[in-house]
PDB file of C-alpha atoms in Angstrom:
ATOM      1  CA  UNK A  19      68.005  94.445 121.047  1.00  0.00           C
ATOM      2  CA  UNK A  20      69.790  97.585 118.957  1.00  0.00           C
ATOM      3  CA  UNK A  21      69.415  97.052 115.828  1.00  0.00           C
ATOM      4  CA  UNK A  22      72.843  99.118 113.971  1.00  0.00           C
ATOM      5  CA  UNK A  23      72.071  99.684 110.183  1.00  0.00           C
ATOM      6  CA  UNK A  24      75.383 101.259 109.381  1.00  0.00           C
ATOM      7  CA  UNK A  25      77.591  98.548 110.996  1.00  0.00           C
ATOM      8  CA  UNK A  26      79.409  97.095 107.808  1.00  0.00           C
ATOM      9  CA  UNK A  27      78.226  99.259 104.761  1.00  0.00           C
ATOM     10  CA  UNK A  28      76.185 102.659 104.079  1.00  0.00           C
ATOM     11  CA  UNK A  29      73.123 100.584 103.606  1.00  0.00           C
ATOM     12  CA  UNK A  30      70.436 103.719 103.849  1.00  0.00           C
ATOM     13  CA  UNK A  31      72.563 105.507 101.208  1.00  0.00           C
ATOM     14  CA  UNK A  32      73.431 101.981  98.994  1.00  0.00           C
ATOM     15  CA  UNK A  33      70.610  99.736 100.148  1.00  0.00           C
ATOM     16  CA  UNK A  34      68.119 101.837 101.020  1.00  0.00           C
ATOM     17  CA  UNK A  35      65.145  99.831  98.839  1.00  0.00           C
ATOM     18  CA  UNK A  36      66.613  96.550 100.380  1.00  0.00           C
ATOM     19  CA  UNK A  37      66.435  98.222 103.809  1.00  0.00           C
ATOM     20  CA  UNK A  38      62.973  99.025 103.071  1.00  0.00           C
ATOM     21  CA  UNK A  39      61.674  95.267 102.455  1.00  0.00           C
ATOM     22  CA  UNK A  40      63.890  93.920 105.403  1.00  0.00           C
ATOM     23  CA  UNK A  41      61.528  96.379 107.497  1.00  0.00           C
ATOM     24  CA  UNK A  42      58.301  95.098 105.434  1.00  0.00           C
ATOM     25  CA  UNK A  43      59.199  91.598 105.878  1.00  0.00           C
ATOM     26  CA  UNK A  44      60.329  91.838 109.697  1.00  0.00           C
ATOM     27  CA  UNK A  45      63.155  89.997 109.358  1.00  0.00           C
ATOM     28  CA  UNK A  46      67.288  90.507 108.041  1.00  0.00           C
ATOM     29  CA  UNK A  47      69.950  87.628 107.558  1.00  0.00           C
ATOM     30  CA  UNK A  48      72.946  88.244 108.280  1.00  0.00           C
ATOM     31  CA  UNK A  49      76.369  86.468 107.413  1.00  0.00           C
ATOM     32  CA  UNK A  50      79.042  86.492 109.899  1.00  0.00           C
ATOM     33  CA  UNK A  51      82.158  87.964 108.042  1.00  0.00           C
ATOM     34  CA  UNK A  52      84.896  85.773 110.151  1.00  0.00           C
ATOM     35  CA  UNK A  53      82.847  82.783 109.456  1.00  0.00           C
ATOM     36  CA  UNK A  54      80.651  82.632 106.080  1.00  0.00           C
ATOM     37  CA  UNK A  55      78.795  80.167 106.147  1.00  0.00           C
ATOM     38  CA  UNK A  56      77.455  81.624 109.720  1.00  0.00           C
ATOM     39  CA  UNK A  57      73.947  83.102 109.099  1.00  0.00           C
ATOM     40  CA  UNK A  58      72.014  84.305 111.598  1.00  0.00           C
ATOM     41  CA  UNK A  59      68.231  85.741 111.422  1.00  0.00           C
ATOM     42  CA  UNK A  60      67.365  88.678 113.365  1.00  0.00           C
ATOM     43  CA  UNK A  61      63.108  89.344 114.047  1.00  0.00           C
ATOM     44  CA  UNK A  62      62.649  92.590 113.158  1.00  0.00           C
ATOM     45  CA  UNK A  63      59.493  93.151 115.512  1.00  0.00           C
ATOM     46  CA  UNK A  64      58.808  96.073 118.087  1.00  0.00           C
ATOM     47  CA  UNK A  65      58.452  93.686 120.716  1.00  0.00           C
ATOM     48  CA  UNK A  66      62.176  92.383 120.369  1.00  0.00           C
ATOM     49  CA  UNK A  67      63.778  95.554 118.990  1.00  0.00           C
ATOM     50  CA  UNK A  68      64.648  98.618 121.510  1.00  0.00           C
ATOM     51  CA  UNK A  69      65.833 100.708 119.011  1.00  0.00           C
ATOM     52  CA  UNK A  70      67.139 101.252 115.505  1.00  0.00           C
ATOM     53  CA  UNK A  71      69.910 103.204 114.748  1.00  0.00           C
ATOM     54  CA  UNK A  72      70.958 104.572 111.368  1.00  0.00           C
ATOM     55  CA  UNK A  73      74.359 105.349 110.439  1.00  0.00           C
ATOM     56  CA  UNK A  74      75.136 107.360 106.757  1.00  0.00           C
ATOM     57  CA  UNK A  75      76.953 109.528 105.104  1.00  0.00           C
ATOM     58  CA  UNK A  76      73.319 109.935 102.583  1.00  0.00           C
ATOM     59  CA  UNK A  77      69.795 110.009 104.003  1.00  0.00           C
ATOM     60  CA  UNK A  78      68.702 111.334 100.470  1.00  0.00           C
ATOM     61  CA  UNK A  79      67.623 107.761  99.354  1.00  0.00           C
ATOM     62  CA  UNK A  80      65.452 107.023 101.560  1.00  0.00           C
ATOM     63  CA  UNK A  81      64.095 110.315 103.906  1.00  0.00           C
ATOM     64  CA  UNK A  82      60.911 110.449 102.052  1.00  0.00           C
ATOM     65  CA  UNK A  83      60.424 106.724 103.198  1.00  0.00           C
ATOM     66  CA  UNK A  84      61.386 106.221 106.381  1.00  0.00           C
ATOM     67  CA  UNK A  85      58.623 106.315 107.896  1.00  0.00           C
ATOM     68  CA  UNK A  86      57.644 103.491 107.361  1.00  0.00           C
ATOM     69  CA  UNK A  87      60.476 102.360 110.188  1.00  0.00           C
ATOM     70  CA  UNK A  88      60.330 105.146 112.847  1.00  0.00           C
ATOM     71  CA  UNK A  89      55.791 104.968 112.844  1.00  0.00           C
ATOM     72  CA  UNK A  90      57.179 101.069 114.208  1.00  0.00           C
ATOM     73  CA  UNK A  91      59.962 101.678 115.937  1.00  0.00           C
ATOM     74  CA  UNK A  92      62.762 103.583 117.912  1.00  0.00           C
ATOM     75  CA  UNK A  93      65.475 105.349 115.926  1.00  0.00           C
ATOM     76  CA  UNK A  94      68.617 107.587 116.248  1.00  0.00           C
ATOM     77  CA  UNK A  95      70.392 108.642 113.412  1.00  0.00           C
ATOM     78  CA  UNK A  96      74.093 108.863 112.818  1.00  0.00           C
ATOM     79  CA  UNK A  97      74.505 111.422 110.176  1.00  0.00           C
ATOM     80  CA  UNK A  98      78.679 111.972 108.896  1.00  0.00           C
ATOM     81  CA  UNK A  99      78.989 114.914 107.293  1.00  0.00           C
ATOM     82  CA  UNK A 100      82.946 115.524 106.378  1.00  0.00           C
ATOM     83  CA  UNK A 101      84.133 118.337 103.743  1.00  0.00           C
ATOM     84  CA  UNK A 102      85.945 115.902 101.476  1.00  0.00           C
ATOM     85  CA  UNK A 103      85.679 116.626  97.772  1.00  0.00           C
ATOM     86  CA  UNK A 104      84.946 113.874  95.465  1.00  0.00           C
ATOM     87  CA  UNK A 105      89.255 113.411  94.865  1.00  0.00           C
ATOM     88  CA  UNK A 106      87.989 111.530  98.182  1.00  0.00           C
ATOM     89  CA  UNK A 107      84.331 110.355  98.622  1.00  0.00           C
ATOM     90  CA  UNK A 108      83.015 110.578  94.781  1.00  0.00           C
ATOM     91  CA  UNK A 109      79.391 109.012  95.644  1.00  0.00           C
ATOM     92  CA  UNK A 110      78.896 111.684  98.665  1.00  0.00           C
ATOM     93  CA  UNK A 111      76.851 114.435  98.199  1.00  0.00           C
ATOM     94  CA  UNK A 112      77.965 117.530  99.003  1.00  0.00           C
ATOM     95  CA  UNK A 113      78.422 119.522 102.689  1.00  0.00           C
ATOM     96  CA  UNK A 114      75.272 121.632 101.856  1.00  0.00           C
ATOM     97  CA  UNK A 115      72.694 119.103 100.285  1.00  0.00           C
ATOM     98  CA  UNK A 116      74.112 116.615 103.339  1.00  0.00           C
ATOM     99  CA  UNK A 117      73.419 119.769 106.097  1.00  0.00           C
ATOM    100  CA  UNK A 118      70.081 120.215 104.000  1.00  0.00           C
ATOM    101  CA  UNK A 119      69.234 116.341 104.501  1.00  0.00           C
ATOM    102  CA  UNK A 120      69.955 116.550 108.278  1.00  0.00           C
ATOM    103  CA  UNK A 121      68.411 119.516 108.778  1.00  0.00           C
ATOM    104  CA  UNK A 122      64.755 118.105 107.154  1.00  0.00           C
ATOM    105  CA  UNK A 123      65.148 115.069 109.350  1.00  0.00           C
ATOM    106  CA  UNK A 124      65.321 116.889 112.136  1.00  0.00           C
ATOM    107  CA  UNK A 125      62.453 118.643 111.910  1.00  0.00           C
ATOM    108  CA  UNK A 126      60.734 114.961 110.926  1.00  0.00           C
ATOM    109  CA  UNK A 127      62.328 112.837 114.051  1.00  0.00           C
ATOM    110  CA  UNK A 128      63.279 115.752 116.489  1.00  0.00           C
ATOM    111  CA  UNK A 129      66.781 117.200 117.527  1.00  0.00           C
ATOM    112  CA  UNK A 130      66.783 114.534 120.140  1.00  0.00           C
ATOM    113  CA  UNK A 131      67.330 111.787 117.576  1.00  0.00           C
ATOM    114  CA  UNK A 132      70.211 112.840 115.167  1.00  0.00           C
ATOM    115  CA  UNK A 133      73.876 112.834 116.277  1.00  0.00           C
ATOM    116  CA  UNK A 134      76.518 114.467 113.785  1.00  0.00           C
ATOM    117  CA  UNK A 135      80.209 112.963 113.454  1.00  0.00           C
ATOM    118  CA  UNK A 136      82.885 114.384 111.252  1.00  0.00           C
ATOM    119  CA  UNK A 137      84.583 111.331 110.829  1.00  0.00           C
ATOM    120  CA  UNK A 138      87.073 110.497 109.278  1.00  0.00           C
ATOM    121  CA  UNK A 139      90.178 113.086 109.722  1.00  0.00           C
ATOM    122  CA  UNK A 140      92.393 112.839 106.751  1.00  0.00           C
ATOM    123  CA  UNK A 141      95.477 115.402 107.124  1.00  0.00           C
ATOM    124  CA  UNK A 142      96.817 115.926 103.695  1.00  0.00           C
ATOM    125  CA  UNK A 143      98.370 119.059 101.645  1.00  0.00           C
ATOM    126  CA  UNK A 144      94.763 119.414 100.767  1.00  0.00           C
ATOM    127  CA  UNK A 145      92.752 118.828 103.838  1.00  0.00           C
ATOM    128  CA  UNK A 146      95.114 120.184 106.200  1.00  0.00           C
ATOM    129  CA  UNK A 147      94.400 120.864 109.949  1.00  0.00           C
ATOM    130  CA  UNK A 148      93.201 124.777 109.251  1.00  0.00           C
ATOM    131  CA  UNK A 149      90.632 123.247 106.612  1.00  0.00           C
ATOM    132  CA  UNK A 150      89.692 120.900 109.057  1.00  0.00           C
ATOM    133  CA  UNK A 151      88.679 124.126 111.711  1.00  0.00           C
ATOM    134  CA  UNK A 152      87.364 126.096 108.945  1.00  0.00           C
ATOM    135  CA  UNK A 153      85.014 123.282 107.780  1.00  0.00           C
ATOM    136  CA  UNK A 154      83.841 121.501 111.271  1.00  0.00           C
ATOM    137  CA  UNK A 155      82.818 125.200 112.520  1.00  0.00           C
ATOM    138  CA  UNK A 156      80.744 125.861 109.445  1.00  0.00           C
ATOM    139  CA  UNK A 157      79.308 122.660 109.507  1.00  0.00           C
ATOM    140  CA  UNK A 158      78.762 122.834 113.473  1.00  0.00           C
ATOM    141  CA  UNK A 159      76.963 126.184 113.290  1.00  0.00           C
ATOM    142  CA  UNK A 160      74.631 125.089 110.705  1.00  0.00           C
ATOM    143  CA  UNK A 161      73.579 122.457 112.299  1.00  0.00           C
ATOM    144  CA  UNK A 162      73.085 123.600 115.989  1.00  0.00           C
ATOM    145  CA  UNK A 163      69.670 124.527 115.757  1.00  0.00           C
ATOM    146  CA  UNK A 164      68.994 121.098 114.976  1.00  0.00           C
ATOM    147  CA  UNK A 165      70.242 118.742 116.811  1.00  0.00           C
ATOM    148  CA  UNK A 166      71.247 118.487 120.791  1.00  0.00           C
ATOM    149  CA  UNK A 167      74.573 116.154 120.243  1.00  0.00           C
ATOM    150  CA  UNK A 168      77.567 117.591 118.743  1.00  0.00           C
ATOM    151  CA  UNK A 169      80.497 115.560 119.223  1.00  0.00           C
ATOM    152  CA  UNK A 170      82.761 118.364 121.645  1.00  0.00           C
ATOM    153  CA  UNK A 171      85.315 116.053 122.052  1.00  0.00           C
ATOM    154  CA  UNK A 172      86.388 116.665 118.774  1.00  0.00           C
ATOM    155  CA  UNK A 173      85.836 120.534 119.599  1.00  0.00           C
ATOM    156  CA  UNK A 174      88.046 120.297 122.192  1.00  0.00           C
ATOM    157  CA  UNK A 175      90.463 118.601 120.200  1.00  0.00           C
ATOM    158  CA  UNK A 176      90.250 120.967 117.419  1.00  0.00           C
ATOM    159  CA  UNK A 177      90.671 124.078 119.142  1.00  0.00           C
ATOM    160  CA  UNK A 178      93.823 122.996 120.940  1.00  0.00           C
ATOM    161  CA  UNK A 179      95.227 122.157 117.875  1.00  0.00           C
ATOM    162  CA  UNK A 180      97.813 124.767 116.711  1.00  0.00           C
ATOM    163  CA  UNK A 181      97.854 126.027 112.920  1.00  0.00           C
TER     164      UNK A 181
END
């Protein structure tokens, strides 16, 4: 079983305490959203679980703890880093401190384990397509160092983009 932390909410940057005891206490409920009163309990055990993957926009909240996860299990980690401003995501922190964060889990997990996505694309007068460029290639050359999987699908797509 893959256990997705990311699926419905940022719960390593919101939840990350709550996270934490789900771990301690081997166990999560969760509610169906199509049908509430649906509630099913997932083991959280080694011997059922293959692999956790995080997803967030914040590993701030919790780097220095987990730990306490990846000494038990399997991880990946999902990290977004986008260039949006906080006119846009107001509780994200910003493109440095996020590079920073990915950059110290790497060295703590290994480039084999982290994944970056710049996702979403907004277009506006703002954030227009040359921003976009500008900002993924700053963002992707930081990070190369540290990680093996940069999405170059979106390369591609970038650089045939006209400005």
């Amino acid at each position: 079983m893959i256990i997705n932390t990311g699926a419905r909410t940022d719960s390593v940057a919101l939840y990350s305490k709550w996270l934490l005891n789900r771990f301690n206490e081997s166990y999560v409920l969760a509610r169906n959203p199509l049908f509430p009163k649906k509630i099913t309990r997932y083991e959280l055990d080694p011997k059922v679980v293959d692999c956790v993957v995080f997803c967030s926009k914040n590993y701030k909240p919790i780097l220095s703890h987990l730990h306490q996860i990846t000494e038990r299990f399997s991880a990946y980690f999902y990290y977004t880093i986008t260039s949006y401003k906080e006119d846009i995501e107001p509780r994200v922190p910003s493109v440095q401190k996020s590079i920073q964060t990915l950059i110290e889990r790497s060295k703590l997990v290994g480039k084999k384990r982290i994944a970056w996505r710049y996702d979403p694309i907004l277009l506006t007068s703002k954030y227009d397509i040359s921003y976009h460029i500008k900002t993924f290639r700053k963002i992707a050359s930081s990070l190369a160092p540290y990680m093996i999987a940069v999405f170059l699908a979106l390369w591609r797509c970038i650089s045939d983009w006209s400005i």
